[in-house]
GROMACS .gro file of C-alpha atoms in nm:
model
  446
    1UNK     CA    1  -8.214  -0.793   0.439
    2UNK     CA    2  -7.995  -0.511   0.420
    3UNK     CA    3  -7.665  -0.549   0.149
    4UNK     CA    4  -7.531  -0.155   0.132
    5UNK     CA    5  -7.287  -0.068   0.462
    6UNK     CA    6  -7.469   0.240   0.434
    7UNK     CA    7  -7.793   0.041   0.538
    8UNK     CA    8  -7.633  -0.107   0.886
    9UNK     CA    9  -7.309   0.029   0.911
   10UNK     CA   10  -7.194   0.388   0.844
   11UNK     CA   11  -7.545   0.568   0.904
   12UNK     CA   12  -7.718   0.782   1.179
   13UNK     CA   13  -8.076   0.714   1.169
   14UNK     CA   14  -8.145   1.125   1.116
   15UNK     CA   15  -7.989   1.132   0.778
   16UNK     CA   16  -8.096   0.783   0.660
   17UNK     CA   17  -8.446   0.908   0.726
   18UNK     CA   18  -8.431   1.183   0.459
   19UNK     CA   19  -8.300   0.931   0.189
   20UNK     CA   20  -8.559   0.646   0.226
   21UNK     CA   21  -8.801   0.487  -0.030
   22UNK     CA   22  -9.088   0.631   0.236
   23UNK     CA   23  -8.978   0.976   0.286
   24UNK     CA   24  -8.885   1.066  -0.130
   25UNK     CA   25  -9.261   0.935  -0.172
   26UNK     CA   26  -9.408   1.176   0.101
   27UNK     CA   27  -9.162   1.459  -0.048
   28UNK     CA   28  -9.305   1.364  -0.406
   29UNK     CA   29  -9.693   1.386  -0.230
   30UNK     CA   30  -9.614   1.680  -0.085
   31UNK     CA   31  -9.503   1.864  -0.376
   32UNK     CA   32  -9.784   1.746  -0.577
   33UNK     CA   33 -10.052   1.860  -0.256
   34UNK     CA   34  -9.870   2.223  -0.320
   35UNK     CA   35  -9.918   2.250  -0.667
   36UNK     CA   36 -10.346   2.116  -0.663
   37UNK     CA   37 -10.317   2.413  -0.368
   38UNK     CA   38 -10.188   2.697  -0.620
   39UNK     CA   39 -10.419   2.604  -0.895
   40UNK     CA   40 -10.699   2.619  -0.678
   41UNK     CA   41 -10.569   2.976  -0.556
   42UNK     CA   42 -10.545   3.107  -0.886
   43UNK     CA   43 -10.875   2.986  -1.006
   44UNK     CA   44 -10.750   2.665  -1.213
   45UNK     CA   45 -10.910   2.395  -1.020
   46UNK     CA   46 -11.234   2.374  -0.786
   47UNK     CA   47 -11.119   2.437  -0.386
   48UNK     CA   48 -11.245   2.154  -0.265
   49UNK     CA   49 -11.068   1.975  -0.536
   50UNK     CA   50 -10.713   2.064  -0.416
   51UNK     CA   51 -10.842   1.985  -0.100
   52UNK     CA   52 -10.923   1.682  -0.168
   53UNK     CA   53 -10.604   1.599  -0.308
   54UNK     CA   54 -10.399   1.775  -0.024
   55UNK     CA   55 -10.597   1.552   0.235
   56UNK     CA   56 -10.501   1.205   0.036
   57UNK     CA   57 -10.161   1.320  -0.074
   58UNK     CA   58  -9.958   1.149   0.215
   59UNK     CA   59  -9.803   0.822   0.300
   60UNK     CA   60 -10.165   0.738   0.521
   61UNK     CA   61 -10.389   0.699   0.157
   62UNK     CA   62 -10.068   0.665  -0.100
   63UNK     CA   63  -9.876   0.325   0.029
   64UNK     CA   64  -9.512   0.285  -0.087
   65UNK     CA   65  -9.628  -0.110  -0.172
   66UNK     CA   66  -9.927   0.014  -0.397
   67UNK     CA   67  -9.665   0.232  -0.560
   68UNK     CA   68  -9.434  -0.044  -0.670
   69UNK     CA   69  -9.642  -0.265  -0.775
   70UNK     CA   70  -9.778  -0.050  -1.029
   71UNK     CA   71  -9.458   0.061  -1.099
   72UNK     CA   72  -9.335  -0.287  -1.154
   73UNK     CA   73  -9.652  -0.279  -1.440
   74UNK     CA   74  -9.553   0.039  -1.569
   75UNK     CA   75  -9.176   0.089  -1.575
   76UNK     CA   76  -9.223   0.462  -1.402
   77UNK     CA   77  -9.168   0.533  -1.069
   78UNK     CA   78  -9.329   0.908  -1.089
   79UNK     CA   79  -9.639   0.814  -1.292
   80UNK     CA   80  -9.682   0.496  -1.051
   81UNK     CA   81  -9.703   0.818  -0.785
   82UNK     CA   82  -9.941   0.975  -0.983
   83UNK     CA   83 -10.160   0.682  -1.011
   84UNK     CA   84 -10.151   0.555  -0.688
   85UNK     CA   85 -10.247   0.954  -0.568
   86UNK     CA   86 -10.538   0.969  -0.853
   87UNK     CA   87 -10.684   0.597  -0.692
   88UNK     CA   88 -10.751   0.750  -0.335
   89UNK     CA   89 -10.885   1.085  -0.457
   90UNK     CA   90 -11.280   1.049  -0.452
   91UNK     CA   91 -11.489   1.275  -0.713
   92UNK     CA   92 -11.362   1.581  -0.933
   93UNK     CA   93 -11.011   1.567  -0.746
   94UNK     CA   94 -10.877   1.278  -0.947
   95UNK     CA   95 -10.917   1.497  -1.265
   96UNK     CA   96 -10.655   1.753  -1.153
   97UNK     CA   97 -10.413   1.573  -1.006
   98UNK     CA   98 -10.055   1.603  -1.143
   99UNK     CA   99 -10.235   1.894  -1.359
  100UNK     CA  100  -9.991   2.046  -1.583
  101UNK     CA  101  -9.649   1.890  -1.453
  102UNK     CA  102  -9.403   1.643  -1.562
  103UNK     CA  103  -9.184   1.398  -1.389
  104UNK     CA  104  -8.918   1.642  -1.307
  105UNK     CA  105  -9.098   1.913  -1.219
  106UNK     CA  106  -9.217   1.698  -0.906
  107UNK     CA  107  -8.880   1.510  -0.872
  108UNK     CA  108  -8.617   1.831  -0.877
  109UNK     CA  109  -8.849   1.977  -0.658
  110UNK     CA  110  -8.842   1.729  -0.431
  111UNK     CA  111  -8.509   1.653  -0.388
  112UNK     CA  112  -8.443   2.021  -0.348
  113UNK     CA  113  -8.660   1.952   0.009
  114UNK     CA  114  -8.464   1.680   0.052
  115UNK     CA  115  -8.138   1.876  -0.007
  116UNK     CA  116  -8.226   2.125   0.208
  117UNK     CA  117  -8.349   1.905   0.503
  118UNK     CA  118  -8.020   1.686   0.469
  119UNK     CA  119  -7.777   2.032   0.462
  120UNK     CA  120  -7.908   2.144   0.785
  121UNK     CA  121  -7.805   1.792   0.910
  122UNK     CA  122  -7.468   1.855   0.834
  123UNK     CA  123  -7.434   2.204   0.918
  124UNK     CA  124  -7.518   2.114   1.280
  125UNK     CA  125  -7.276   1.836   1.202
  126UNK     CA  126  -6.971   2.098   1.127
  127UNK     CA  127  -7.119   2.316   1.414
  128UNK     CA  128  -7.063   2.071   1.691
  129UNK     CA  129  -6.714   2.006   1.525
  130UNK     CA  130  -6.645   2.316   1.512
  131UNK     CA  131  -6.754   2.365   1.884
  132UNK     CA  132  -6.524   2.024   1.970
  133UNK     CA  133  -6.263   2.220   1.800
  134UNK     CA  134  -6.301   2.547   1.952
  135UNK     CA  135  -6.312   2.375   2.296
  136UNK     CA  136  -5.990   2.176   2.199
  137UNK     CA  137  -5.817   2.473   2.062
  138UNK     CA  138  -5.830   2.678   2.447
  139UNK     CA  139  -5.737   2.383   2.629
  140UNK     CA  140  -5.401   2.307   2.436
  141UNK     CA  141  -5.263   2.701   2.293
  142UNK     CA  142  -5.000   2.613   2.532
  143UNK     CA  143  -4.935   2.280   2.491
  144UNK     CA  144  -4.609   2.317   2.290
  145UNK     CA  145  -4.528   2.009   2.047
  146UNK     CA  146  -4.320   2.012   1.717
  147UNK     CA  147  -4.440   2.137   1.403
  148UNK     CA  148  -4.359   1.873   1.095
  149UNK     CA  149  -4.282   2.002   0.689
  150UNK     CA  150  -4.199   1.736   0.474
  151UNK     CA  151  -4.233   1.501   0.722
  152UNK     CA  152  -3.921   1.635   0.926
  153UNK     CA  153  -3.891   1.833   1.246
  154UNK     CA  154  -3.931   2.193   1.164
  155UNK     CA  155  -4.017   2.417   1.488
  156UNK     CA  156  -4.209   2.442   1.756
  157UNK     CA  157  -4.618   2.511   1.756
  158UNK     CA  158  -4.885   2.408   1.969
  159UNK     CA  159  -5.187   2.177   1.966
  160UNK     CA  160  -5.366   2.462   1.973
  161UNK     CA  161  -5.307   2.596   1.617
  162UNK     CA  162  -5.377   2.279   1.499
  163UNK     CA  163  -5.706   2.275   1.614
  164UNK     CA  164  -5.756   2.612   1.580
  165UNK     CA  165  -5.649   2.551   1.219
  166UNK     CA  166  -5.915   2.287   1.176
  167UNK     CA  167  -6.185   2.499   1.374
  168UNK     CA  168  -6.134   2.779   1.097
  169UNK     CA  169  -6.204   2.495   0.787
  170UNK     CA  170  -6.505   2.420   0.956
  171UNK     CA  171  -6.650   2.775   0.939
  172UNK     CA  172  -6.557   2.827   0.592
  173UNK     CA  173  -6.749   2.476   0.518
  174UNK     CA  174  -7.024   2.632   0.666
  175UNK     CA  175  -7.029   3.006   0.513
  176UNK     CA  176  -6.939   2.781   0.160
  177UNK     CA  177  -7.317   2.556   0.209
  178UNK     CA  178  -7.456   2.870   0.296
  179UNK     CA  179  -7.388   3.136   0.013
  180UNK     CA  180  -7.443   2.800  -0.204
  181UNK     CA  181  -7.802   2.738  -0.082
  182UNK     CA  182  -7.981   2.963  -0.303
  183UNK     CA  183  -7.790   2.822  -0.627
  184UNK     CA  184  -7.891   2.458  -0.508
  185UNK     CA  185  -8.250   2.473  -0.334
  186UNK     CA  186  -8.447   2.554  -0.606
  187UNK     CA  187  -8.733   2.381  -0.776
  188UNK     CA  188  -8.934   2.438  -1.096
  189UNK     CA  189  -9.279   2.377  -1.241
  190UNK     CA  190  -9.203   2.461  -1.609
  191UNK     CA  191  -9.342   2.154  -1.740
  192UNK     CA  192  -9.174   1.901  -2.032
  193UNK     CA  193  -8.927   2.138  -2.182
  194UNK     CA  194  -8.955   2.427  -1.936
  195UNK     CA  195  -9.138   2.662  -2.130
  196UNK     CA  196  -9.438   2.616  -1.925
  197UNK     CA  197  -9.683   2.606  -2.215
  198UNK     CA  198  -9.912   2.338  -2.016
  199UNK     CA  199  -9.992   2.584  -1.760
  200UNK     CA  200 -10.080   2.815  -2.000
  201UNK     CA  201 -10.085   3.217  -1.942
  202UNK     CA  202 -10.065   3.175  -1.567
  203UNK     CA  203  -9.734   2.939  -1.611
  204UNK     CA  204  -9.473   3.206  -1.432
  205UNK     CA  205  -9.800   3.258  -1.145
  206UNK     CA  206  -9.800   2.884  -1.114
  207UNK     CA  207  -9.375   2.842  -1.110
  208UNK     CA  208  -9.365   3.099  -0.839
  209UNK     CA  209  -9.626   3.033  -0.638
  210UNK     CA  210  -9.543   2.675  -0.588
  211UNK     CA  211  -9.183   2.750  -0.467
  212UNK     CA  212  -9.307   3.003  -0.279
  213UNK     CA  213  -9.549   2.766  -0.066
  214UNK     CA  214  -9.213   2.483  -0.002
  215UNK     CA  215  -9.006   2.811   0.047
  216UNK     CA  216  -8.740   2.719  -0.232
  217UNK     CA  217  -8.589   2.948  -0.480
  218UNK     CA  218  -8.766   2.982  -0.803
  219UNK     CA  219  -8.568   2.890  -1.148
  220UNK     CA  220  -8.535   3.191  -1.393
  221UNK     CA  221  -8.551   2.927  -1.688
  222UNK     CA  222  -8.508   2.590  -1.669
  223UNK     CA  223  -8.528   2.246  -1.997
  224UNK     CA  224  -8.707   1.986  -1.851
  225UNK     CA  225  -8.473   1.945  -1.547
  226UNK     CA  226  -8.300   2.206  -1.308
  227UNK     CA  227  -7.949   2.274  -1.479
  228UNK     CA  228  -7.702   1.972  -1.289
  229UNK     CA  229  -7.427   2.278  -1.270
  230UNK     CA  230  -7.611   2.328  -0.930
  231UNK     CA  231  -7.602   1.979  -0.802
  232UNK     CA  232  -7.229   1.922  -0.868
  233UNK     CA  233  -7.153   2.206  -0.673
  234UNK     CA  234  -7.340   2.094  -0.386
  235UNK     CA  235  -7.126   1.734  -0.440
  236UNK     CA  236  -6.777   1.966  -0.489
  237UNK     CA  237  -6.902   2.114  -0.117
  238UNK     CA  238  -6.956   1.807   0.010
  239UNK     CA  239  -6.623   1.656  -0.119
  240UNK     CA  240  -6.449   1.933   0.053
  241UNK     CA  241  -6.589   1.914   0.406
  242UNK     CA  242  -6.465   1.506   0.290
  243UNK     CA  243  -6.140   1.644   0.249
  244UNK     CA  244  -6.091   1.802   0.528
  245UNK     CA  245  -6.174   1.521   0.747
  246UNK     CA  246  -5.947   1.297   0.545
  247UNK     CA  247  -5.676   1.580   0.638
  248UNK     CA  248  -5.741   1.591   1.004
  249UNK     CA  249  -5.808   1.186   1.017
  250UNK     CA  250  -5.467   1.123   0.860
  251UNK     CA  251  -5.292   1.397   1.094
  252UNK     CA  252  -5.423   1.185   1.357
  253UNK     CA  253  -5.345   0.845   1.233
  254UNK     CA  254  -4.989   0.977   1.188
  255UNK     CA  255  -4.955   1.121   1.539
  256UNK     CA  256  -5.097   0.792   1.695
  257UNK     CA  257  -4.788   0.584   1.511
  258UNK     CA  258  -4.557   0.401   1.768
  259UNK     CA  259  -4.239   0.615   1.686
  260UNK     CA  260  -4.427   0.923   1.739
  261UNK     CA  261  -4.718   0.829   1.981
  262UNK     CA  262  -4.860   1.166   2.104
  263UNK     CA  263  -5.231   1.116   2.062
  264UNK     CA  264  -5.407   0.813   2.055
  265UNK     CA  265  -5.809   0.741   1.975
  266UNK     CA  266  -6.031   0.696   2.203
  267UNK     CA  267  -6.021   0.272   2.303
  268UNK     CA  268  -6.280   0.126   2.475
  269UNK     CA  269  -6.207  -0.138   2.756
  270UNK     CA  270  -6.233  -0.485   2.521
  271UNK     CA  271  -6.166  -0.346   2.200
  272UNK     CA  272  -5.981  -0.567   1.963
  273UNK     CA  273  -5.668  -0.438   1.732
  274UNK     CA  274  -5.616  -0.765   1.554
  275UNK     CA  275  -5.672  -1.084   1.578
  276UNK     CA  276  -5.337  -1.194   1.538
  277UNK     CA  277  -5.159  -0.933   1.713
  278UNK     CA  278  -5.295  -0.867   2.146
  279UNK     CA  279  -5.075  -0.557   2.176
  280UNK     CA  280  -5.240  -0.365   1.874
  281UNK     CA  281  -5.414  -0.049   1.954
  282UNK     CA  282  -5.541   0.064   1.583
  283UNK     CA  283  -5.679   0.438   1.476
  284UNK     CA  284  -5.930   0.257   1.290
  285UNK     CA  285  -6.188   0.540   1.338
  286UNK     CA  286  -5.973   0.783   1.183
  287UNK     CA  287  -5.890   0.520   0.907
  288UNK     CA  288  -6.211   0.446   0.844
  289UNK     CA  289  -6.265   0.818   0.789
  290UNK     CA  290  -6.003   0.870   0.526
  291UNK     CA  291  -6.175   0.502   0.372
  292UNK     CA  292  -6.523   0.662   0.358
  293UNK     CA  293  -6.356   1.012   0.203
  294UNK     CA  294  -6.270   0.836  -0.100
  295UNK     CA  295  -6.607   0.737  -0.169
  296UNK     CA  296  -6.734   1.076  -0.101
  297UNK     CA  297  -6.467   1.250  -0.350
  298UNK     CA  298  -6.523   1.045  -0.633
  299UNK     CA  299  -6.901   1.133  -0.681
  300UNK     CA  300  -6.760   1.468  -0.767
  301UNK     CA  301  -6.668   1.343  -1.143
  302UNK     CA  302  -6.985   1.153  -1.164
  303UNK     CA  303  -7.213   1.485  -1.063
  304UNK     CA  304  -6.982   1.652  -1.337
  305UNK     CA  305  -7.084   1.418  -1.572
  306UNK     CA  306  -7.463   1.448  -1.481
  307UNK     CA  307  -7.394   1.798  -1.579
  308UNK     CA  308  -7.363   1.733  -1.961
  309UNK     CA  309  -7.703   1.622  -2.090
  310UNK     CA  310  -7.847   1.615  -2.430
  311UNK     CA  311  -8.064   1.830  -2.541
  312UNK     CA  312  -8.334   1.921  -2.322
  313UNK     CA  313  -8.257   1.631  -2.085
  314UNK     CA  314  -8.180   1.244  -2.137
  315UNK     CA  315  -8.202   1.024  -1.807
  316UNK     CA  316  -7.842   0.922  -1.765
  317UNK     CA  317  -7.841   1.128  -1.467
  318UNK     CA  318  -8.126   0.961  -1.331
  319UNK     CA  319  -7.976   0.621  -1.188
  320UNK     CA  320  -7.629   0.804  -1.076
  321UNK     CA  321  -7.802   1.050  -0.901
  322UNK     CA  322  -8.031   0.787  -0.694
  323UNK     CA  323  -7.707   0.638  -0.569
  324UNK     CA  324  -7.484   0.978  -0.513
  325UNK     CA  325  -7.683   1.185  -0.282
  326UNK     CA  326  -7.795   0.940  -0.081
  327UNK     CA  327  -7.438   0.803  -0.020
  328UNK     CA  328  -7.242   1.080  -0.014
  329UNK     CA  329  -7.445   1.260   0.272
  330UNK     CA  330  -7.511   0.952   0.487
  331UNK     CA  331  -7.124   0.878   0.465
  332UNK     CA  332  -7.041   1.301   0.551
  333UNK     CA  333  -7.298   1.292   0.798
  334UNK     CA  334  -7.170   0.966   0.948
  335UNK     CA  335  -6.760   1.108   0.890
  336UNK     CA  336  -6.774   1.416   1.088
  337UNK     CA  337  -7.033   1.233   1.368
  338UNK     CA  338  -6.730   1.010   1.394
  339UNK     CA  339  -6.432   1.275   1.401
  340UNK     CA  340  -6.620   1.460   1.663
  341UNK     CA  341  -6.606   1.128   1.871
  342UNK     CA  342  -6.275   1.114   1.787
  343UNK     CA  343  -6.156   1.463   1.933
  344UNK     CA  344  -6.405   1.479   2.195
  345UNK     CA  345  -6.206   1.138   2.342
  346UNK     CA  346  -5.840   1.227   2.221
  347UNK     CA  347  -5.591   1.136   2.456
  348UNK     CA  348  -5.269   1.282   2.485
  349UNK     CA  349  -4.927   1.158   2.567
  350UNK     CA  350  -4.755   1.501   2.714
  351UNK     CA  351  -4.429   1.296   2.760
  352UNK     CA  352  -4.409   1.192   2.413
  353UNK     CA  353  -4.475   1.547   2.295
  354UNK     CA  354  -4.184   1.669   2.501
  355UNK     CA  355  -3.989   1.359   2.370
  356UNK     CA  356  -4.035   1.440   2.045
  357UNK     CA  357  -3.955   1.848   2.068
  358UNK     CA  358  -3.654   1.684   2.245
  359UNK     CA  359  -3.578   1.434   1.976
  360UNK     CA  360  -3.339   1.660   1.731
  361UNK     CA  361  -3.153   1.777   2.030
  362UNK     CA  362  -3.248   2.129   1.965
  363UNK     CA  363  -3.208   2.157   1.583
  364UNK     CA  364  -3.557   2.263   1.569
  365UNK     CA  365  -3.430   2.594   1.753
  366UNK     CA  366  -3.180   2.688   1.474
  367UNK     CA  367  -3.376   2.992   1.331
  368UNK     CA  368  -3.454   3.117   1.654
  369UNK     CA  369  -3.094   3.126   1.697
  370UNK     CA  370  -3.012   3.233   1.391
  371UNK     CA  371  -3.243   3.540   1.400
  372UNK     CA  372  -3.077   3.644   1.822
  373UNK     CA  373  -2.706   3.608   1.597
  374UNK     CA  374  -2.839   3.882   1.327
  375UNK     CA  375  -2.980   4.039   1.661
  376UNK     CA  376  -2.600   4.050   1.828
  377UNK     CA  377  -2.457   4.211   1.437
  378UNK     CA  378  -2.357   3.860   1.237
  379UNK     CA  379  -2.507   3.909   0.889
  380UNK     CA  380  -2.790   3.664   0.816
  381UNK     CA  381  -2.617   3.419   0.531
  382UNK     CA  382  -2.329   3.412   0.741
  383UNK     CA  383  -2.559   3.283   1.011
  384UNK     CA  384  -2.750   3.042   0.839
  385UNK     CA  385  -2.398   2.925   0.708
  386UNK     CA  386  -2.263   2.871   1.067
  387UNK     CA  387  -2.567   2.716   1.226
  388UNK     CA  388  -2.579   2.468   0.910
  389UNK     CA  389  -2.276   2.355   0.952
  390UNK     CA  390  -2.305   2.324   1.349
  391UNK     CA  391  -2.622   2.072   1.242
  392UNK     CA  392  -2.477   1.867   1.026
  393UNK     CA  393  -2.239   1.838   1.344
  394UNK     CA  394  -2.524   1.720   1.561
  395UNK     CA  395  -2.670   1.480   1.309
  396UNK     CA  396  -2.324   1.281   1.231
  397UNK     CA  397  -2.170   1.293   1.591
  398UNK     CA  398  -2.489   1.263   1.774
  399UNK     CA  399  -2.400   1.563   2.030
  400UNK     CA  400  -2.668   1.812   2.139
  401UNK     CA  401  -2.680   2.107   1.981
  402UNK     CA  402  -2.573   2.340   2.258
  403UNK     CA  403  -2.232   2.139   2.288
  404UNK     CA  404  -2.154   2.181   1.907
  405UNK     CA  405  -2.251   2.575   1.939
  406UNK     CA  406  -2.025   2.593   2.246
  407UNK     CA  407  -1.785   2.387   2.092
  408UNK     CA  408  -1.763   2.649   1.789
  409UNK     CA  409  -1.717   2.973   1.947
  410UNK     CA  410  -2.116   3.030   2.002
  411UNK     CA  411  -2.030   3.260   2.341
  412UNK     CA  412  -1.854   3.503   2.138
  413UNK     CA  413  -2.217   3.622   2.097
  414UNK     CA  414  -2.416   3.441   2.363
  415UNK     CA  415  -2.418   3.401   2.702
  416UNK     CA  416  -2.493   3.061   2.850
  417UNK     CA  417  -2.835   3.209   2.999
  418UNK     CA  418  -2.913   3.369   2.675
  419UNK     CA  419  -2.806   3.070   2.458
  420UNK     CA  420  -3.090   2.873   2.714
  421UNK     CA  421  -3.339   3.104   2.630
  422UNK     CA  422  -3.300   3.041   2.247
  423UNK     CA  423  -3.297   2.673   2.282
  424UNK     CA  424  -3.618   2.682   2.492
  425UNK     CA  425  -3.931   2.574   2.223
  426UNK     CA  426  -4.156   2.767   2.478
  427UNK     CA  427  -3.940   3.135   2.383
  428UNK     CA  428  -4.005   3.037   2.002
  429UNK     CA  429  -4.401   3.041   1.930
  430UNK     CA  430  -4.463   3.362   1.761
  431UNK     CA  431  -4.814   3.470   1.806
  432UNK     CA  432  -4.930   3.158   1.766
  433UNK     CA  433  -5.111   3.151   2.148
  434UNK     CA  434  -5.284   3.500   2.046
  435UNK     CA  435  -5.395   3.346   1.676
  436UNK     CA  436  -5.553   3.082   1.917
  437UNK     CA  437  -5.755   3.319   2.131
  438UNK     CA  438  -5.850   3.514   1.778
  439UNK     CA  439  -6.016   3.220   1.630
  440UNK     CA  440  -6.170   3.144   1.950
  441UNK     CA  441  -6.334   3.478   2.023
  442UNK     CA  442  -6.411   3.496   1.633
  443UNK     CA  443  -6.574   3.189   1.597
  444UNK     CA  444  -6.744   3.185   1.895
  445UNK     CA  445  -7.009   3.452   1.774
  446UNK     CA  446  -7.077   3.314   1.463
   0.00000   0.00000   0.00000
């Protein structure tokens, strides 16, 4: 029966495949297949030996059950491998399997594969988003809506440069997993302490060779563990990409609220807001999102912690680190699966957006008018100075903002057709609809 929301909740099956009990044995077997393969190559062991072991070295002759139950005798999951892998090989193999290695030489190795396998899941992940974004991005450069600091009106932007914005995180996440890669996916086969005295004089032939054949980078030195400075940067990565979907989730959630209404999640036709309330129409995807980012940001201080170990190791990383990989990519995997859902349904409410560039009655046009005053020869203070005072004028009377500038002598400087043109939010966008097309044509060939 399944107890972790990770188990039948916030998964993809694709991920959750790379993190089961099953798949970190056949990663284990596999590692230990590749390491009977280099002895034999360099003479240690017979051929058909390592053959022998490579053939029986895979979930088919080594059962998961057999596993635990001698590791329920034991009280060690690796040598419970080990044993279970030395039952099934017939004749001179069983002699030479595990030959030379420790625990961690077969564990960091392996879940460097499984690193690797699970960080091309979500690079394809932040590739489709980025794609979603990309695709969003073209289709709204024009769509003018207001642009929000502190929470107040500020001036006018467009959907597009927010999505454009977003597009441009997502390539960064991707350039930051890549340049990281050959910090992270490494392995080692240095033995106890990592001096590699129980391979003998052929221990840097034997360290090699084996990353080499699982095409992983090889440690320069190593204790009895890879250094944990390299795993919490992988978790610092992966809290990033978390907080950047908790950004974009809560931008959402905050444009879907009733006052300001100018997206909305995707709803299917009987989904339920609340039980008490029938008119409810929730973002609970994007809530959820910002939920799950929590989780994922606070295994950064417990990979941190891993990173301090006595000695030549201690296992006080061991049980954290069973719990933080394994949650922290099925969650990212499952966060931006869900965002690009999100976007790819997002529905727009072009009234509200011109509602809400309406809503100050054209205060968010005051620099634009306050740079065409400097433009006609009023000094700048001086116009910053007038136009404040013309806005306080709006916000306590309630009058638009073209009747107080009339009202104070504003066609001294502008005509009514010009004074238009600088209350229009369309006349007031920069470059932001050429910044758009940028980031599309320079994302679009990486």
């Amino acid at each position: 029966m399944a107890v972790h929301p990770i188990e039948y909740r916030y998964f993809y099956p694709e991920m959750k495949r790379i993190w089961t009990e099953e798949n970190k044995l056949e990663t284990w077997l596999k590692v230990e297949a590749t390491l009977a393969k280099v002895h034999a190559k360099l003479g240690n062991i017979p051929q058909p030996s390592s053959e022998e072991i490579e053939r029986k070295a895979n979930l088919n002759f080594v059962k998961l059950e057999r596993v635990k139950t001698i590791e329920e005798e034991i009280q060690h999951d690796l040598m419970a491998m080990i044993e279970a892998l030395t039952e099934v090989c017939e004749g001179e193999a069983k002699n030479y399997v595990h030959l030379g290695a420790t625990s961690y030489d077969i564990e960091d190795t392996a879940l460097s594969l499984q690193l690797k396998d699970a960080i091309k899941i979500i690079e394809n992940d932040l590739n489709e988003l980025k794609t979603v974004l990309i695709n969003l991005a073209n289709n709204h450069k024009q769509t003018v809506c207001v642009a929000r600091t502190h929470g107040q009106h500020a001036l006018p932007t467009t959907y597009g440069m927010k999505f454009a914005l977003w597009a441009t995180e997502m390539q960064r996440h991707l350039e930051r997993l890549e340049e990281m890669k050959r910090r992270v996916l490494v392995g080692k086969m240095t033995g106890a302490v990592g001096t590699g005295a129980s391979h003998g004089e052929k221990a840097g032939d034997i360290h090699k060779l084996v990353m080499e054949e699982l095409n992983l980078e090889s440690t320069l030195i190593t204790t009895q563990i890879v250094q944990r400075d390299r795993h919490a940067e992988l978790v610092m990565k992966l809290a990033l990409i978390a907080s950047t979907l908790d950004k974009m989730a809560k931008e959402i959630r905050n444009l879907q609220r009733t006052e300001i209404a100018e997206v909305m999640e995707p709803v299917k036709v009987k989904q339920v807001g609340s039980s008490a309330m029938p008119h409810k129409r929730n973002p609970h995807k994007s809530e959820r999102i910002c939920g799950l980012a929590r989780i994922v940001k606070s295994f950064v201080y417990t990979s941190l912690e891993n990173v301090s170990l006595e000695h030549e190791r201690d296992l006080t990383n061991s049980a954290p680190e069973r719990i933080i990989y394994t949650e922290a990519f099925i969650l990212l995997d499952y966060m931006l699966r869900q965002m690009a859902q999100i976007l790819n349904g997002l529905e727009f409410n072009y009234d509200n957006i011109k509602r809400n560039l309406d809503l100050t009655k054209g205060l968010i046009m005051t620099e634009h008018l306050m740079n065409g005053l400097v433009k006609k020869g009023m000094g700048r203070q001086e116009a910053h100075e007038f136009l404040r005072n013309c806005s306080h004028e709006v916000i306590k009377t309630g009058k638009g903002l073209k009747e107080v500038l009339i009202d104070n002598g504003i066609s001294k400087y502008f005509t009514e057709e010009e004074l238009n043109w600088y209350l229009n939010p369309k006349n007031y966008l920069g470059n932001a609809i050429n910044q758009v097309e940028n980031v599309i044509k320079t994302l679009s060939t990486r």
